[in-house]
Amino acid sequence: MIRWIFILLWLGTLAGGQRLVTIRRRQTVGGGDVITRIFGESRALISARMLHKADRYFHGGVMLDNCDYLHGHAHHHEHTDDCGHGVDVDDEALARPAATGDDHYAGAGWYRRLILNTRPAGHTHLSTVREVKELLPWFRLATRLDPHNVQGYDVGAYWLAEKVNAPAKALALIDEGITHNPEAFELALTKGELLMETDPAAADSALAAAEKKWLAARKKFEEGEAYPPHLSPPEFALMERIQVYRAKCMLDLGRREQAIAFFQRALAVSDNKTALQERIRELSSQTNGWAPPPSDH
Amino acid sequence: MGKIFAIAKLSVLELFRKKDVYVAIVLALVAIVPLAVVNAFGIEGAVRYIREVALLLVWGFSVIICVTTSARQIPNETQRKTILPLLAKPVSRAQIALGKTLGSIIASWGALAMFYGCYIVIAGLKSGIWIEPVLLQSVILHACFAALACSMTVCGSLALTPSANITACLLIIAGGLLFGDHLPDLINKAPGLFRPPLIGLEYVLPRFELFDLRARVIHSHAPVPAGVFLFILLYGAAYSAVFMGLAAGLFKRKQY
Amino acid sequence: MTQAVVCHHLSFTYPNGHQGLHDLSLSIEQGEIFGFLGPNGAGKTTTIKLLLGLMKPTAGDLLVLGGKPAEPKTRAAIGYLPEVANYYDFLTIGELLSFYGALCGMSRQKINDRTMELAQLTGLETRLKTPLRQFSKGMLQRAGLCQALLHDPALLILDEPMTGLDPIARSQMRGILENLRKDGKTIFFSSHELSEAEIMCDRVGVLCDGGLRWHGPTRDMAGDGSENLERKFLKIISEGK
């Protein structure tokens, strides 16, 4: 009997997964592997849960919906340390949903008090190398379960490179992601970002690829063509970032004129023009001539 | 009490001699050991994921063992006709119901001890930390949960068919553990007509999720305040006592 | 002689409306062997379940050894051998008797002594550590007799005790029951095998369709010898119908 119950539950989960996941999937490298056969389309859902799990781990087991620090990095956004809800939240404060943003426990008073005391409380971020390693298994699982989980590759590579000091492993992960998601400009962008300090030429090459993919994506987006939902929307802010990074690579390679040209391109798509104009002025005053930017697309 | 313990001892002997529990432990080890050996990205040092997976399996298997062991205690006696010589002995129906419940509780505790033994060894080898106070609290509350789950299932076995009882108990327990803490939220958002039954569920069903300290153990948080811990233990004991009383009453009315 | 069992207008109706027993009035003297005869479905097992307090009569009065059978202290003086010998197959006979002994409130020493005694009586002394799942049907029946006799009951209720036994085992069982009668035990046994009743019983009762059709000394049922017991039995049954 038990066996039948579990078979039913399992089938239910898979059927639910099939219905819920509306992502149009492409034929992928390794698409016929064991994981795909076992989990089917529901693997995308499970993979997304793995990323949530990493988020929860990052907060020491506390689920804080309005603190998207982990994913903030993936989208290359800035993060405020307190996520708007205070760094050191004591139990009493946690008992007030409004103070924490955690309004899951809006039940009877006695139950609220008990459940809050049995769950991890307080707002912490894992910070030491040893602590941050706790997140890695979830990124590995997320990307293994769903090779189209672009965010999993992106965020995983960030933590590997920046927090665990394993840039080679971060690059390997990004390369794996690029293989599975050749259209994902954000992965090429992250690759360029990872290479900037050690190999500006290679970084520029990766960023050039990112730019090319962004333009292709933008074209599809503007023409109203079907756009894969697992990829980030081709926002101008990301194009600006690509151009700024390329400019920095040029500066590292001693090509000031080309750097200015990339800053100019960034200026064209930027919302915040003042800082870029200032930077261009500063560089132009140091240079004698002007050369056109390399044409790589 | 001697008669109750004699009946309880029989249930414990049955669980361990029929070897179901060893199968569960082997299955759990098969799932955990490879995870403990392999390191994500070849980088050593992650521990919490092992705790997470191992505790998930410990809880999952303990729910299955509690429910399946308790659900078959009295129906199996009827099915194999051992109930007749048992009832013919100078022992009351209440003593039999209590003995059967106690037996399934002790058997589940035995299985839990084995599961947690494996957990402590695996997590300890990986992290170097063996037993933390919050883990002790977690084990004690888990044992209390097992007692409550067993009492509820034995009680259910006297009112429902075995398969219906197992299905209902698994759904109630798994539902409570997975979604119990969202029930108040669900009540807040439910349309007017659905609220009264949901509020009824909230107050009638035991809140199994209160006994689950896994998140605190995984992330090495401080132990639960003593007052809260004792209150949850008393809450579990009170609910178990209610279910045992109900089971004794239902069994007394049965004719064989 | 005092009475071991007294039934007065005893009736039992199952929840589905089927009348299992109708207006049974009967008394069994202490120290006698009473045979309860009847075809399958006559109500023999229903009567036994009422005698053991497993079911409550829907009408009538029932006293067993002067007490109500639903009370544990009454059952402390009853030994019961069920028709189907099913016991906990993961136990040994020693463990089974320890378990039942504990339920009867016996001391560990007393249980051990009685276990040895009964094992010798039933020829199971070499099998004390063998799990019951390895027992043959006859051995299980003997194990059942051990558990029924364990607490030295004053009244033995045996439901089809000869079922499944080979001739040698039947003969042994008969010998054991004879010895128990000599020890002053009351034995109530149900059977549909008339030859067994003729050999062993002081008195018999014939049950058909839930009603007692005839009861009295075994020799009276056989009459003056002009007709055998089987023919008389069939006559009673057909008259009853």
PDB file of C-alpha atoms in Angstrom, chain C:
ATOM      1  CA  MET C   1     -21.336 -29.861  41.896  1.00  0.00           C
ATOM      2  CA  THR C   2     -21.240 -26.111  41.152  1.00  0.00           C
ATOM      3  CA  GLN C   3     -21.818 -24.778  37.669  1.00  0.00           C
ATOM      4  CA  ALA C   4     -18.921 -23.580  35.505  1.00  0.00           C
ATOM      5  CA  VAL C   5     -21.109 -22.021  32.818  1.00  0.00           C
ATOM      6  CA  VAL C   6     -24.690 -20.801  33.061  1.00  0.00           C
ATOM      7  CA  CYS C   7     -26.475 -19.366  30.016  1.00  0.00           C
ATOM      8  CA  HIS C   8     -30.033 -18.126  30.333  1.00  0.00           C
ATOM      9  CA  HIS C   9     -31.975 -17.226  27.172  1.00  0.00           C
ATOM     10  CA  LEU C  10     -28.754 -16.101  25.543  1.00  0.00           C
ATOM     11  CA  SER C  11     -29.063 -14.475  22.111  1.00  0.00           C
ATOM     12  CA  PHE C  12     -26.705 -12.700  19.794  1.00  0.00           C
ATOM     13  CA  THR C  13     -27.517 -10.822  16.602  1.00  0.00           C
ATOM     14  CA  TYR C  14     -24.717  -9.598  14.322  1.00  0.00           C
ATOM     15  CA  PRO C  15     -24.745  -5.958  13.152  1.00  0.00           C
ATOM     16  CA  ASN C  16     -25.849  -7.148   9.688  1.00  0.00           C
ATOM     17  CA  GLY C  17     -28.999  -8.636  11.219  1.00  0.00           C
ATOM     18  CA  HIS C  18     -27.929 -12.280  11.107  1.00  0.00           C
ATOM     19  CA  GLN C  19     -28.954 -14.083  14.269  1.00  0.00           C
ATOM     20  CA  GLY C  20     -25.889 -16.008  15.405  1.00  0.00           C
ATOM     21  CA  LEU C  21     -27.458 -17.417  18.531  1.00  0.00           C
ATOM     22  CA  HIS C  22     -31.061 -17.657  19.647  1.00  0.00           C
ATOM     23  CA  ASP C  23     -32.371 -18.235  23.154  1.00  0.00           C
ATOM     24  CA  LEU C  24     -29.611 -20.537  24.386  1.00  0.00           C
ATOM     25  CA  SER C  25     -30.142 -21.860  27.898  1.00  0.00           C
ATOM     26  CA  LEU C  26     -27.497 -24.225  29.149  1.00  0.00           C
ATOM     27  CA  SER C  27     -25.466 -25.068  32.204  1.00  0.00           C
ATOM     28  CA  ILE C  28     -22.170 -26.924  32.406  1.00  0.00           C
ATOM     29  CA  GLU C  29     -21.060 -28.545  35.637  1.00  0.00           C
ATOM     30  CA  GLN C  30     -17.554 -28.115  36.975  1.00  0.00           C
ATOM     31  CA  GLY C  31     -15.272 -31.044  36.234  1.00  0.00           C
ATOM     32  CA  GLU C  32     -17.200 -32.354  33.232  1.00  0.00           C
ATOM     33  CA  ILE C  33     -16.304 -32.501  29.552  1.00  0.00           C
ATOM     34  CA  PHE C  34     -19.049 -30.888  27.531  1.00  0.00           C
ATOM     35  CA  GLY C  35     -19.151 -31.380  23.798  1.00  0.00           C
ATOM     36  CA  PHE C  36     -20.780 -28.668  21.732  1.00  0.00           C
ATOM     37  CA  LEU C  37     -21.816 -30.232  18.469  1.00  0.00           C
ATOM     38  CA  GLY C  38     -23.257 -28.776  15.331  1.00  0.00           C
ATOM     39  CA  PRO C  39     -22.698 -28.347  11.608  1.00  0.00           C
ATOM     40  CA  ASN C  40     -20.634 -25.486  10.243  1.00  0.00           C
ATOM     41  CA  GLY C  41     -22.337 -22.153  10.855  1.00  0.00           C
ATOM     42  CA  ALA C  42     -24.512 -23.515  13.658  1.00  0.00           C
ATOM     43  CA  GLY C  43     -23.297 -20.885  16.160  1.00  0.00           C
ATOM     44  CA  LYS C  44     -20.618 -22.817  18.036  1.00  0.00           C
ATOM     45  CA  THR C  45     -17.878 -20.199  17.595  1.00  0.00           C
ATOM     46  CA  THR C  46     -20.361 -17.405  18.361  1.00  0.00           C
ATOM     47  CA  THR C  47     -21.163 -19.108  21.673  1.00  0.00           C
ATOM     48  CA  ILE C  48     -17.457 -19.486  22.457  1.00  0.00           C
ATOM     49  CA  LYS C  49     -16.839 -15.791  21.717  1.00  0.00           C
ATOM     50  CA  LEU C  50     -19.652 -14.900  24.091  1.00  0.00           C
ATOM     51  CA  LEU C  51     -18.176 -17.194  26.748  1.00  0.00           C
ATOM     52  CA  LEU C  52     -14.831 -15.412  26.375  1.00  0.00           C
ATOM     53  CA  GLY C  53     -16.335 -11.926  26.475  1.00  0.00           C
ATOM     54  CA  LEU C  54     -15.143 -11.138  22.943  1.00  0.00           C
ATOM     55  CA  MET C  55     -18.707 -10.145  22.064  1.00  0.00           C
ATOM     56  CA  LYS C  56     -21.579  -8.925  24.208  1.00  0.00           C
ATOM     57  CA  PRO C  57     -24.878 -10.852  24.073  1.00  0.00           C
ATOM     58  CA  THR C  58     -27.774  -8.885  22.641  1.00  0.00           C
ATOM     59  CA  ALA C  59     -30.126 -10.622  25.086  1.00  0.00           C
ATOM     60  CA  GLY C  60     -30.002 -13.050  28.005  1.00  0.00           C
ATOM     61  CA  ASP C  61     -27.628 -13.655  30.886  1.00  0.00           C
ATOM     62  CA  LEU C  62     -24.310 -15.421  30.961  1.00  0.00           C
ATOM     63  CA  LEU C  63     -22.149 -16.362  33.921  1.00  0.00           C
ATOM     64  CA  VAL C  64     -18.798 -18.103  33.570  1.00  0.00           C
ATOM     65  CA  LEU C  65     -17.251 -19.433  36.782  1.00  0.00           C
ATOM     66  CA  GLY C  66     -19.618 -17.141  38.624  1.00  0.00           C
ATOM     67  CA  GLY C  67     -18.468 -13.957  36.882  1.00  0.00           C
ATOM     68  CA  LYS C  68     -19.046 -11.935  33.764  1.00  0.00           C
ATOM     69  CA  PRO C  69     -16.723 -13.029  30.946  1.00  0.00           C
ATOM     70  CA  ALA C  70     -15.962  -9.443  29.903  1.00  0.00           C
ATOM     71  CA  GLU C  71     -14.114  -8.975  33.185  1.00  0.00           C
ATOM     72  CA  PRO C  72     -10.410  -9.866  33.081  1.00  0.00           C
ATOM     73  CA  LYS C  73     -10.564 -11.614  36.474  1.00  0.00           C
ATOM     74  CA  THR C  74     -13.111 -14.090  35.047  1.00  0.00           C
ATOM     75  CA  ARG C  75     -10.879 -14.785  32.062  1.00  0.00           C
ATOM     76  CA  ALA C  76      -7.959 -15.433  34.438  1.00  0.00           C
ATOM     77  CA  ALA C  77      -9.548 -18.820  35.114  1.00  0.00           C
ATOM     78  CA  ILE C  78     -10.281 -19.636  31.455  1.00  0.00           C
ATOM     79  CA  GLY C  79      -7.958 -21.283  28.991  1.00  0.00           C
ATOM     80  CA  TYR C  80      -8.820 -20.936  25.302  1.00  0.00           C
ATOM     81  CA  LEU C  81      -7.590 -22.903  22.330  1.00  0.00           C
ATOM     82  CA  PRO C  82      -8.722 -21.258  19.064  1.00  0.00           C
ATOM     83  CA  GLU C  83      -9.830 -23.276  16.068  1.00  0.00           C
ATOM     84  CA  VAL C  84      -7.120 -21.845  13.821  1.00  0.00           C
ATOM     85  CA  ALA C  85      -3.702 -22.141  15.410  1.00  0.00           C
ATOM     86  CA  ASN C  86      -2.209 -18.791  14.450  1.00  0.00           C
ATOM     87  CA  TYR C  87       0.378 -17.300  16.772  1.00  0.00           C
ATOM     88  CA  TYR C  88       3.203 -14.777  16.475  1.00  0.00           C
ATOM     89  CA  ASP C  89       5.458 -16.564  14.017  1.00  0.00           C
ATOM     90  CA  PHE C  90       8.498 -14.401  14.850  1.00  0.00           C
ATOM     91  CA  LEU C  91       8.539 -15.790  18.424  1.00  0.00           C
ATOM     92  CA  THR C  92       9.751 -19.116  19.745  1.00  0.00           C
ATOM     93  CA  ILE C  93       7.356 -21.250  21.781  1.00  0.00           C
ATOM     94  CA  GLY C  94       9.311 -20.224  24.909  1.00  0.00           C
ATOM     95  CA  GLU C  95       8.851 -16.539  24.099  1.00  0.00           C
ATOM     96  CA  LEU C  96       5.185 -17.054  23.247  1.00  0.00           C
ATOM     97  CA  LEU C  97       4.515 -18.669  26.614  1.00  0.00           C
ATOM     98  CA  SER C  98       6.503 -15.920  28.381  1.00  0.00           C
ATOM     99  CA  PHE C  99       4.316 -13.320  26.678  1.00  0.00           C
ATOM    100  CA  TYR C 100       1.027 -15.007  27.545  1.00  0.00           C
ATOM    101  CA  GLY C 101       2.293 -15.766  31.049  1.00  0.00           C
ATOM    102  CA  ALA C 102       3.032 -12.080  31.596  1.00  0.00           C
ATOM    103  CA  LEU C 103      -0.499 -11.238  30.442  1.00  0.00           C
ATOM    104  CA  CYS C 104      -1.815 -13.695  33.026  1.00  0.00           C
ATOM    105  CA  GLY C 105       0.225 -11.957  35.711  1.00  0.00           C
ATOM    106  CA  MET C 106       2.484 -14.954  36.346  1.00  0.00           C
ATOM    107  CA  SER C 107       5.964 -14.591  37.826  1.00  0.00           C
ATOM    108  CA  ARG C 108       9.015 -15.283  35.672  1.00  0.00           C
ATOM    109  CA  GLN C 109       9.841 -18.388  37.734  1.00  0.00           C
ATOM    110  CA  LYS C 110       6.308 -19.713  37.443  1.00  0.00           C
ATOM    111  CA  ILE C 111       6.307 -19.141  33.699  1.00  0.00           C
ATOM    112  CA  ASN C 112       9.593 -21.016  33.294  1.00  0.00           C
ATOM    113  CA  ASP C 113       8.386 -23.934  35.411  1.00  0.00           C
ATOM    114  CA  ARG C 114       5.067 -24.207  33.579  1.00  0.00           C
ATOM    115  CA  THR C 115       6.784 -23.869  30.205  1.00  0.00           C
ATOM    116  CA  MET C 116       8.981 -26.868  30.921  1.00  0.00           C
ATOM    117  CA  GLU C 117       6.090 -28.841  32.331  1.00  0.00           C
ATOM    118  CA  LEU C 118       3.796 -28.182  29.376  1.00  0.00           C
ATOM    119  CA  ALA C 119       6.545 -28.675  26.817  1.00  0.00           C
ATOM    120  CA  GLN C 120       7.102 -32.149  28.241  1.00  0.00           C
ATOM    121  CA  LEU C 121       3.364 -32.827  28.306  1.00  0.00           C
ATOM    122  CA  THR C 122       2.968 -31.890  24.637  1.00  0.00           C
ATOM    123  CA  GLY C 123       6.302 -33.258  23.433  1.00  0.00           C
ATOM    124  CA  LEU C 124       7.711 -29.836  22.503  1.00  0.00           C
ATOM    125  CA  GLU C 125      10.584 -29.812  25.007  1.00  0.00           C
ATOM    126  CA  THR C 126      13.230 -29.977  22.267  1.00  0.00           C
ATOM    127  CA  ARG C 127      11.584 -27.171  20.267  1.00  0.00           C
ATOM    128  CA  LEU C 128      11.540 -24.421  22.860  1.00  0.00           C
ATOM    129  CA  LYS C 129      13.933 -22.236  20.885  1.00  0.00           C
ATOM    130  CA  THR C 130      12.487 -22.922  17.446  1.00  0.00           C
ATOM    131  CA  PRO C 131      10.590 -20.014  15.859  1.00  0.00           C
ATOM    132  CA  LEU C 132       6.906 -20.785  15.433  1.00  0.00           C
ATOM    133  CA  ARG C 133       7.100 -20.171  11.696  1.00  0.00           C
ATOM    134  CA  GLN C 134       9.024 -23.446  11.471  1.00  0.00           C
ATOM    135  CA  PHE C 135       6.297 -25.420  13.273  1.00  0.00           C
ATOM    136  CA  SER C 136       3.992 -27.870  11.509  1.00  0.00           C
ATOM    137  CA  LYS C 137       0.223 -27.549  11.923  1.00  0.00           C
ATOM    138  CA  GLY C 138       0.144 -30.280  14.570  1.00  0.00           C
ATOM    139  CA  MET C 139       2.983 -28.690  16.497  1.00  0.00           C
ATOM    140  CA  LEU C 140       1.190 -25.325  16.375  1.00  0.00           C
ATOM    141  CA  GLN C 141      -1.926 -26.983  17.788  1.00  0.00           C
ATOM    142  CA  ARG C 142       0.168 -28.384  20.642  1.00  0.00           C
ATOM    143  CA  ALA C 143       1.728 -24.943  21.177  1.00  0.00           C
ATOM    144  CA  GLY C 144      -1.835 -23.585  21.338  1.00  0.00           C
ATOM    145  CA  LEU C 145      -2.717 -26.146  23.995  1.00  0.00           C
ATOM    146  CA  CYS C 146       0.371 -25.052  25.988  1.00  0.00           C
ATOM    147  CA  GLN C 147      -0.774 -21.420  25.990  1.00  0.00           C
ATOM    148  CA  ALA C 148      -4.302 -22.445  26.943  1.00  0.00           C
ATOM    149  CA  LEU C 149      -3.059 -24.475  29.913  1.00  0.00           C
ATOM    150  CA  LEU C 150      -0.226 -22.137  30.928  1.00  0.00           C
ATOM    151  CA  HIS C 151      -2.001 -20.396  33.813  1.00  0.00           C
ATOM    152  CA  ASP C 152      -3.629 -23.617  35.045  1.00  0.00           C
ATOM    153  CA  PRO C 153      -7.218 -22.545  34.269  1.00  0.00           C
ATOM    154  CA  ALA C 154     -10.295 -24.077  35.870  1.00  0.00           C
ATOM    155  CA  LEU C 155     -12.250 -23.962  32.586  1.00  0.00           C
ATOM    156  CA  LEU C 156     -10.857 -24.911  29.194  1.00  0.00           C
ATOM    157  CA  ILE C 157     -12.645 -23.749  26.073  1.00  0.00           C
ATOM    158  CA  LEU C 158     -11.416 -25.631  23.018  1.00  0.00           C
ATOM    159  CA  ASP C 159     -12.651 -24.696  19.571  1.00  0.00           C
ATOM    160  CA  GLU C 160     -12.347 -27.728  17.263  1.00  0.00           C
ATOM    161  CA  PRO C 161      -9.218 -29.015  19.043  1.00  0.00           C
ATOM    162  CA  MET C 162      -8.761 -32.069  16.826  1.00  0.00           C
ATOM    163  CA  THR C 163      -8.798 -30.166  13.529  1.00  0.00           C
ATOM    164  CA  GLY C 164      -5.727 -30.861  11.458  1.00  0.00           C
ATOM    165  CA  LEU C 165      -4.247 -33.439  13.815  1.00  0.00           C
ATOM    166  CA  ASP C 166      -3.038 -36.806  12.623  1.00  0.00           C
ATOM    167  CA  PRO C 167      -4.311 -39.961  14.419  1.00  0.00           C
ATOM    168  CA  ILE C 168      -1.282 -40.124  16.724  1.00  0.00           C
ATOM    169  CA  ALA C 169      -1.626 -36.463  17.698  1.00  0.00           C
ATOM    170  CA  ARG C 170      -5.375 -36.960  18.237  1.00  0.00           C
ATOM    171  CA  SER C 171      -4.700 -39.831  20.546  1.00  0.00           C
ATOM    172  CA  GLN C 172      -2.152 -37.728  22.458  1.00  0.00           C
ATOM    173  CA  MET C 173      -4.621 -34.839  22.696  1.00  0.00           C
ATOM    174  CA  ARG C 174      -7.306 -37.189  24.013  1.00  0.00           C
ATOM    175  CA  GLY C 175      -4.888 -38.455  26.649  1.00  0.00           C
ATOM    176  CA  ILE C 176      -4.060 -34.903  27.730  1.00  0.00           C
ATOM    177  CA  LEU C 177      -7.746 -33.968  28.015  1.00  0.00           C
ATOM    178  CA  GLU C 178      -8.491 -37.126  30.014  1.00  0.00           C
ATOM    179  CA  ASN C 179      -5.728 -36.235  32.466  1.00  0.00           C
ATOM    180  CA  LEU C 180      -7.118 -32.711  32.760  1.00  0.00           C
ATOM    181  CA  ARG C 181     -10.535 -34.097  33.586  1.00  0.00           C
ATOM    182  CA  LYS C 182      -8.919 -36.224  36.276  1.00  0.00           C
ATOM    183  CA  ASP C 183      -7.376 -33.031  37.666  1.00  0.00           C
ATOM    184  CA  GLY C 184     -10.885 -31.587  37.980  1.00  0.00           C
ATOM    185  CA  LYS C 185     -10.834 -29.190  35.067  1.00  0.00           C
ATOM    186  CA  THR C 186     -14.003 -28.319  33.193  1.00  0.00           C
ATOM    187  CA  ILE C 187     -13.642 -28.715  29.454  1.00  0.00           C
ATOM    188  CA  PHE C 188     -15.980 -27.167  26.904  1.00  0.00           C
ATOM    189  CA  PHE C 189     -15.164 -28.171  23.412  1.00  0.00           C
ATOM    190  CA  SER C 190     -16.839 -27.548  20.124  1.00  0.00           C
ATOM    191  CA  SER C 191     -16.631 -30.038  17.325  1.00  0.00           C
ATOM    192  CA  HIS C 192     -18.416 -31.364  14.320  1.00  0.00           C
ATOM    193  CA  GLU C 193     -16.733 -34.731  14.713  1.00  0.00           C
ATOM    194  CA  LEU C 194     -19.151 -36.985  16.564  1.00  0.00           C
ATOM    195  CA  SER C 195     -16.710 -39.819  17.189  1.00  0.00           C
ATOM    196  CA  GLU C 196     -14.531 -37.551  19.330  1.00  0.00           C
ATOM    197  CA  ALA C 197     -17.532 -36.417  21.342  1.00  0.00           C
ATOM    198  CA  GLU C 198     -18.716 -39.986  21.842  1.00  0.00           C
ATOM    199  CA  ILE C 199     -15.314 -41.042  23.171  1.00  0.00           C
ATOM    200  CA  MET C 200     -14.615 -38.095  25.431  1.00  0.00           C
ATOM    201  CA  CYS C 201     -17.691 -36.166  26.484  1.00  0.00           C
ATOM    202  CA  ASP C 202     -19.821 -36.605  29.589  1.00  0.00           C
ATOM    203  CA  ARG C 203     -22.548 -34.508  28.038  1.00  0.00           C
ATOM    204  CA  VAL C 204     -23.200 -33.006  24.639  1.00  0.00           C
ATOM    205  CA  GLY C 205     -25.312 -30.196  23.234  1.00  0.00           C
ATOM    206  CA  VAL C 206     -26.446 -30.065  19.618  1.00  0.00           C
ATOM    207  CA  LEU C 207     -26.654 -26.660  18.056  1.00  0.00           C
ATOM    208  CA  CYS C 208     -28.294 -25.846  14.732  1.00  0.00           C
ATOM    209  CA  ASP C 209     -29.032 -22.465  13.127  1.00  0.00           C
ATOM    210  CA  GLY C 210     -28.194 -20.651  16.357  1.00  0.00           C
ATOM    211  CA  GLY C 211     -30.544 -22.686  18.531  1.00  0.00           C
ATOM    212  CA  LEU C 212     -29.863 -25.535  20.963  1.00  0.00           C
ATOM    213  CA  ARG C 213     -31.768 -28.555  19.612  1.00  0.00           C
ATOM    214  CA  TRP C 214     -30.799 -31.180  22.138  1.00  0.00           C
ATOM    215  CA  HIS C 215     -28.574 -31.552  25.174  1.00  0.00           C
ATOM    216  CA  GLY C 216     -27.938 -34.268  27.689  1.00  0.00           C
ATOM    217  CA  PRO C 217     -25.567 -37.128  28.572  1.00  0.00           C
ATOM    218  CA  THR C 218     -23.696 -38.573  25.611  1.00  0.00           C
ATOM    219  CA  ARG C 219     -25.060 -42.046  26.316  1.00  0.00           C
ATOM    220  CA  ASP C 220     -28.639 -40.715  26.105  1.00  0.00           C
ATOM    221  CA  MET C 221     -27.998 -39.293  22.695  1.00  0.00           C
ATOM    222  CA  ALA C 222     -26.735 -42.646  21.479  1.00  0.00           C
ATOM    223  CA  GLY C 223     -29.898 -44.178  23.003  1.00  0.00           C
ATOM    224  CA  ASP C 224     -30.198 -47.913  23.587  1.00  0.00           C
ATOM    225  CA  GLY C 225     -27.753 -48.673  20.812  1.00  0.00           C
ATOM    226  CA  SER C 226     -30.412 -49.236  18.160  1.00  0.00           C
ATOM    227  CA  GLU C 227     -29.119 -46.252  16.219  1.00  0.00           C
ATOM    228  CA  ASN C 228     -25.622 -44.820  16.107  1.00  0.00           C
ATOM    229  CA  LEU C 229     -24.673 -41.325  17.209  1.00  0.00           C
ATOM    230  CA  GLU C 230     -24.319 -39.999  13.700  1.00  0.00           C
ATOM    231  CA  ARG C 231     -27.816 -41.057  12.709  1.00  0.00           C
ATOM    232  CA  LYS C 232     -29.242 -39.544  15.900  1.00  0.00           C
ATOM    233  CA  PHE C 233     -27.334 -36.325  15.261  1.00  0.00           C
ATOM    234  CA  LEU C 234     -28.660 -36.067  11.710  1.00  0.00           C
ATOM    235  CA  LYS C 235     -32.160 -36.722  12.972  1.00  0.00           C
ATOM    236  CA  ILE C 236     -31.893 -33.906  15.526  1.00  0.00           C
ATOM    237  CA  ILE C 237     -30.532 -31.530  12.932  1.00  0.00           C
ATOM    238  CA  SER C 238     -33.235 -32.349  10.376  1.00  0.00           C
ATOM    239  CA  GLU C 239     -35.963 -32.022  13.029  1.00  0.00           C
ATOM    240  CA  GLY C 240     -34.526 -28.684  14.003  1.00  0.00           C
ATOM    241  CA  LYS C 241     -34.736 -27.454  10.455  1.00  0.00           C
TER     242      LYS C 241
END
